[in-house]
Amino acid sequence: QLQASGGGLVQPGGSLRLSCAASVLSLGDYAIGWFRQAPGKEREGVSYISSSGAFTKYVDSVKGRFTISRDNAKNMVYLQMNSLQAEDTAVYYCAAQNDERWRNYWRLSKHYGSWGRGTLVTVSS
C-alpha cells in the first residue's frame, strides 16, 4: 500500500512537496508515477520516475515547475511542486508501475498495480 502525503492549501505561486511512502513494497523495485484528479475531470499522469531514478517524465503542463525524485534508501518518492497554479488543484496519487518496460506508456493508469491514498492539493488565494 502506498501513501501520498504533503498536500494542503497554498496560494498561487507557492510550493509544496509531496511524498510517497510504502508500508510493504520496496519502492526501489518499481517505477513510480504521480497522478492527479481534479473535480469533474479524469485522472491524469503528472510525472514518472524509473526505479533507478535515471529516467523521468512530466506532462507538459508541469514541465519546469515540478520535479520528481526518489530516495530508495528511505523508500520514498517525492514530487516538488513550484509555481503552483489554480489548475494544479487536485487529489494527487502515487502508484507503482507493474512493469517498467511500459515506461513509454507511463501516463496510462492501467499499467499501475499499486495505488496509494491520495493527498489533496488546493491552490487558491
PDB file of C-alpha atoms in Angstrom:
ATOM      1  CA  GLN A   1       0.000   0.000   0.000  1.00  0.00           C
ATOM      2  CA  LEU A   2       1.295   3.395  -0.961  1.00  0.00           C
ATOM      3  CA  GLN A   3       0.551   6.613   0.853  1.00  0.00           C
ATOM      4  CA  ALA A   4       0.814  10.072  -0.608  1.00  0.00           C
ATOM      5  CA  SER A   5       1.194  12.992   1.775  1.00  0.00           C
ATOM      6  CA  GLY A   6       2.192  16.619   1.838  1.00  0.00           C
ATOM      7  CA  GLY A   7      -0.837  18.218   0.264  1.00  0.00           C
ATOM      8  CA  GLY A   8      -2.544  21.297   1.563  1.00  0.00           C
ATOM      9  CA  LEU A   9      -3.764  24.770   0.774  1.00  0.00           C
ATOM     10  CA  VAL A  10      -1.287  27.062  -0.940  1.00  0.00           C
ATOM     11  CA  GLN A  11      -1.520  30.389  -2.694  1.00  0.00           C
ATOM     12  CA  PRO A  12      -0.851  30.708  -6.408  1.00  0.00           C
ATOM     13  CA  GLY A  13       2.870  30.837  -6.987  1.00  0.00           C
ATOM     14  CA  GLY A  14       3.563  28.810  -3.882  1.00  0.00           C
ATOM     15  CA  SER A  15       5.264  25.463  -3.437  1.00  0.00           C
ATOM     16  CA  LEU A  16       4.550  22.082  -1.929  1.00  0.00           C
ATOM     17  CA  ARG A  17       6.486  18.852  -1.734  1.00  0.00           C
ATOM     18  CA  LEU A  18       4.513  15.660  -1.928  1.00  0.00           C
ATOM     19  CA  SER A  19       5.862  12.412  -0.557  1.00  0.00           C
ATOM     20  CA  CYS A  20       5.039   8.838  -1.461  1.00  0.00           C
ATOM     21  CA  ALA A  21       5.777   6.152   1.089  1.00  0.00           C
ATOM     22  CA  ALA A  22       5.209   2.424   1.089  1.00  0.00           C
ATOM     23  CA  SER A  23       4.400   0.208   4.026  1.00  0.00           C
ATOM     24  CA  VAL A  24       5.150  -3.133   2.393  1.00  0.00           C
ATOM     25  CA  LEU A  25       6.508  -2.537  -1.080  1.00  0.00           C
ATOM     26  CA  SER A  26      10.142  -1.842  -1.663  1.00  0.00           C
ATOM     27  CA  LEU A  27       9.720   1.252  -3.800  1.00  0.00           C
ATOM     28  CA  GLY A  28      13.191   0.845  -5.201  1.00  0.00           C
ATOM     29  CA  ASP A  29      11.938  -2.142  -7.169  1.00  0.00           C
ATOM     30  CA  TYR A  30       9.356  -0.077  -9.029  1.00  0.00           C
ATOM     31  CA  ALA A  31       8.987   2.845 -11.320  1.00  0.00           C
ATOM     32  CA  ILE A  32       6.599   5.304  -9.713  1.00  0.00           C
ATOM     33  CA  GLY A  33       4.056   7.592 -11.269  1.00  0.00           C
ATOM     34  CA  TRP A  34       2.306  10.597  -9.817  1.00  0.00           C
ATOM     35  CA  PHE A  35      -1.256  11.132 -10.968  1.00  0.00           C
ATOM     36  CA  ARG A  36      -3.865  13.725 -10.134  1.00  0.00           C
ATOM     37  CA  GLN A  37      -7.589  14.025 -10.416  1.00  0.00           C
ATOM     38  CA  ALA A  38      -9.362  17.345 -10.312  1.00  0.00           C
ATOM     39  CA  PRO A  39     -13.066  17.614  -9.534  1.00  0.00           C
ATOM     40  CA  GLY A  40     -15.117  16.583 -12.537  1.00  0.00           C
ATOM     41  CA  LYS A  41     -12.063  15.565 -14.544  1.00  0.00           C
ATOM     42  CA  GLU A  42     -10.382  12.324 -15.418  1.00  0.00           C
ATOM     43  CA  ARG A  43      -7.264  11.204 -13.637  1.00  0.00           C
ATOM     44  CA  GLU A  44      -4.110  12.250 -15.461  1.00  0.00           C
ATOM     45  CA  GLY A  45      -0.490  11.275 -15.239  1.00  0.00           C
ATOM     46  CA  VAL A  46       1.669  14.115 -13.971  1.00  0.00           C
ATOM     47  CA  SER A  47       5.154  12.713 -13.577  1.00  0.00           C
ATOM     48  CA  TYR A  48       7.127   9.481 -13.614  1.00  0.00           C
ATOM     49  CA  ILE A  49      10.430   8.197 -12.365  1.00  0.00           C
ATOM     50  CA  SER A  50      12.166   4.940 -13.165  1.00  0.00           C
ATOM     51  CA  SER A  51      13.239   2.582 -10.396  1.00  0.00           C
ATOM     52  CA  SER A  52      16.819   3.811 -10.610  1.00  0.00           C
ATOM     53  CA  GLY A  53      15.794   7.447 -10.884  1.00  0.00           C
ATOM     54  CA  ALA A  54      17.651   7.870 -14.139  1.00  0.00           C
ATOM     55  CA  PHE A  55      14.542   8.314 -16.271  1.00  0.00           C
ATOM     56  CA  THR A  56      11.921  10.940 -15.537  1.00  0.00           C
ATOM     57  CA  LYS A  57       8.916  12.250 -17.415  1.00  0.00           C
ATOM     58  CA  TYR A  58       6.476  15.114 -16.973  1.00  0.00           C
ATOM     59  CA  VAL A  59       3.208  16.135 -18.515  1.00  0.00           C
ATOM     60  CA  ASP A  60       3.670  19.338 -20.488  1.00  0.00           C
ATOM     61  CA  SER A  61       1.587  21.448 -18.126  1.00  0.00           C
ATOM     62  CA  VAL A  62       4.021  20.940 -15.224  1.00  0.00           C
ATOM     63  CA  LYS A  63       7.365  20.912 -17.016  1.00  0.00           C
ATOM     64  CA  GLY A  64       9.747  23.386 -15.467  1.00  0.00           C
ATOM     65  CA  ARG A  65       7.614  23.669 -12.331  1.00  0.00           C
ATOM     66  CA  PHE A  66       7.507  20.138 -10.890  1.00  0.00           C
ATOM     67  CA  THR A  67      10.443  17.874 -10.083  1.00  0.00           C
ATOM     68  CA  ILE A  68      10.180  14.193  -9.281  1.00  0.00           C
ATOM     69  CA  SER A  69      12.867  12.448  -7.265  1.00  0.00           C
ATOM     70  CA  ARG A  70      13.395   9.390  -5.147  1.00  0.00           C
ATOM     71  CA  ASP A  71      15.435   8.147  -2.234  1.00  0.00           C
ATOM     72  CA  ASN A  72      15.419   4.375  -2.433  1.00  0.00           C
ATOM     73  CA  ALA A  73      17.352   4.069   0.798  1.00  0.00           C
ATOM     74  CA  LYS A  74      14.452   5.773   2.549  1.00  0.00           C
ATOM     75  CA  ASN A  75      11.836   4.018   0.437  1.00  0.00           C
ATOM     76  CA  MET A  76      10.411   7.374  -0.613  1.00  0.00           C
ATOM     77  CA  VAL A  77       9.456   9.186  -3.796  1.00  0.00           C
ATOM     78  CA  TYR A  78       8.879  12.931  -3.908  1.00  0.00           C
ATOM     79  CA  LEU A  79       7.181  15.473  -6.104  1.00  0.00           C
ATOM     80  CA  GLN A  80       8.412  19.016  -5.642  1.00  0.00           C
ATOM     81  CA  MET A  81       5.803  21.420  -6.968  1.00  0.00           C
ATOM     82  CA  ASN A  82       6.748  25.045  -7.521  1.00  0.00           C
ATOM     83  CA  SER A  83       4.906  27.979  -9.073  1.00  0.00           C
ATOM     84  CA  LEU A  84       1.620  26.317  -8.312  1.00  0.00           C
ATOM     85  CA  GLN A  85      -1.424  27.431 -10.227  1.00  0.00           C
ATOM     86  CA  ALA A  86      -5.136  27.083  -9.611  1.00  0.00           C
ATOM     87  CA  GLU A  87      -5.204  24.472 -12.378  1.00  0.00           C
ATOM     88  CA  ASP A  88      -2.974  22.251 -10.233  1.00  0.00           C
ATOM     89  CA  THR A  89      -5.746  21.824  -7.680  1.00  0.00           C
ATOM     90  CA  ALA A  90      -6.497  18.110  -7.451  1.00  0.00           C
ATOM     91  CA  VAL A  91      -6.103  14.982  -5.401  1.00  0.00           C
ATOM     92  CA  TYR A  92      -2.635  13.626  -6.077  1.00  0.00           C
ATOM     93  CA  TYR A  93      -1.831   9.920  -6.052  1.00  0.00           C
ATOM     94  CA  CYS A  94       1.336   7.902  -6.358  1.00  0.00           C
ATOM     95  CA  ALA A  95       1.353   4.471  -7.929  1.00  0.00           C
ATOM     96  CA  ALA A  96       3.819   1.692  -8.663  1.00  0.00           C
ATOM     97  CA  GLN A  97       4.108   0.610 -12.280  1.00  0.00           C
ATOM     98  CA  ASN A  98       3.644  -3.120 -12.822  1.00  0.00           C
ATOM     99  CA  ASP A  99       6.385  -3.492 -15.409  1.00  0.00           C
ATOM    100  CA  GLU A 100       8.965  -0.854 -16.156  1.00  0.00           C
ATOM    101  CA  ARG A 101       9.097  -1.959 -19.766  1.00  0.00           C
ATOM    102  CA  TRP A 102       5.919   0.079 -20.151  1.00  0.00           C
ATOM    103  CA  ARG A 103       7.775   3.298 -19.301  1.00  0.00           C
ATOM    104  CA  ASN A 104       6.834   4.900 -22.596  1.00  0.00           C
ATOM    105  CA  TYR A 105       3.200   4.483 -21.606  1.00  0.00           C
ATOM    106  CA  TRP A 106       3.706   5.945 -18.173  1.00  0.00           C
ATOM    107  CA  ARG A 107       0.595   8.086 -18.357  1.00  0.00           C
ATOM    108  CA  LEU A 108      -1.713   5.089 -18.663  1.00  0.00           C
ATOM    109  CA  SER A 109      -3.064   4.195 -15.256  1.00  0.00           C
ATOM    110  CA  LYS A 110      -3.810   0.618 -16.319  1.00  0.00           C
ATOM    111  CA  HIS A 111      -0.090  -0.170 -16.092  1.00  0.00           C
ATOM    112  CA  TYR A 112      -0.027   0.547 -12.375  1.00  0.00           C
ATOM    113  CA  GLY A 113      -0.957  -2.105  -9.884  1.00  0.00           C
ATOM    114  CA  SER A 114      -0.439  -0.464  -6.523  1.00  0.00           C
ATOM    115  CA  TRP A 115      -2.095   2.811  -5.742  1.00  0.00           C
ATOM    116  CA  GLY A 116      -1.870   4.896  -2.648  1.00  0.00           C
ATOM    117  CA  ARG A 117      -4.335   7.074  -0.867  1.00  0.00           C
ATOM    118  CA  GLY A 118      -4.295  10.493  -2.367  1.00  0.00           C
ATOM    119  CA  THR A 119      -3.450  13.833  -0.894  1.00  0.00           C
ATOM    120  CA  LEU A 120      -5.416  16.966  -1.685  1.00  0.00           C
ATOM    121  CA  VAL A 121      -3.640  19.975  -3.130  1.00  0.00           C
ATOM    122  CA  THR A 122      -5.636  23.183  -3.246  1.00  0.00           C
ATOM    123  CA  VAL A 123      -4.186  26.246  -4.913  1.00  0.00           C
ATOM    124  CA  SER A 124      -6.229  29.296  -4.074  1.00  0.00           C
ATOM    125  CA  SER A 125      -5.847  32.845  -2.870  1.00  0.00           C
TER     126      SER A 125
END
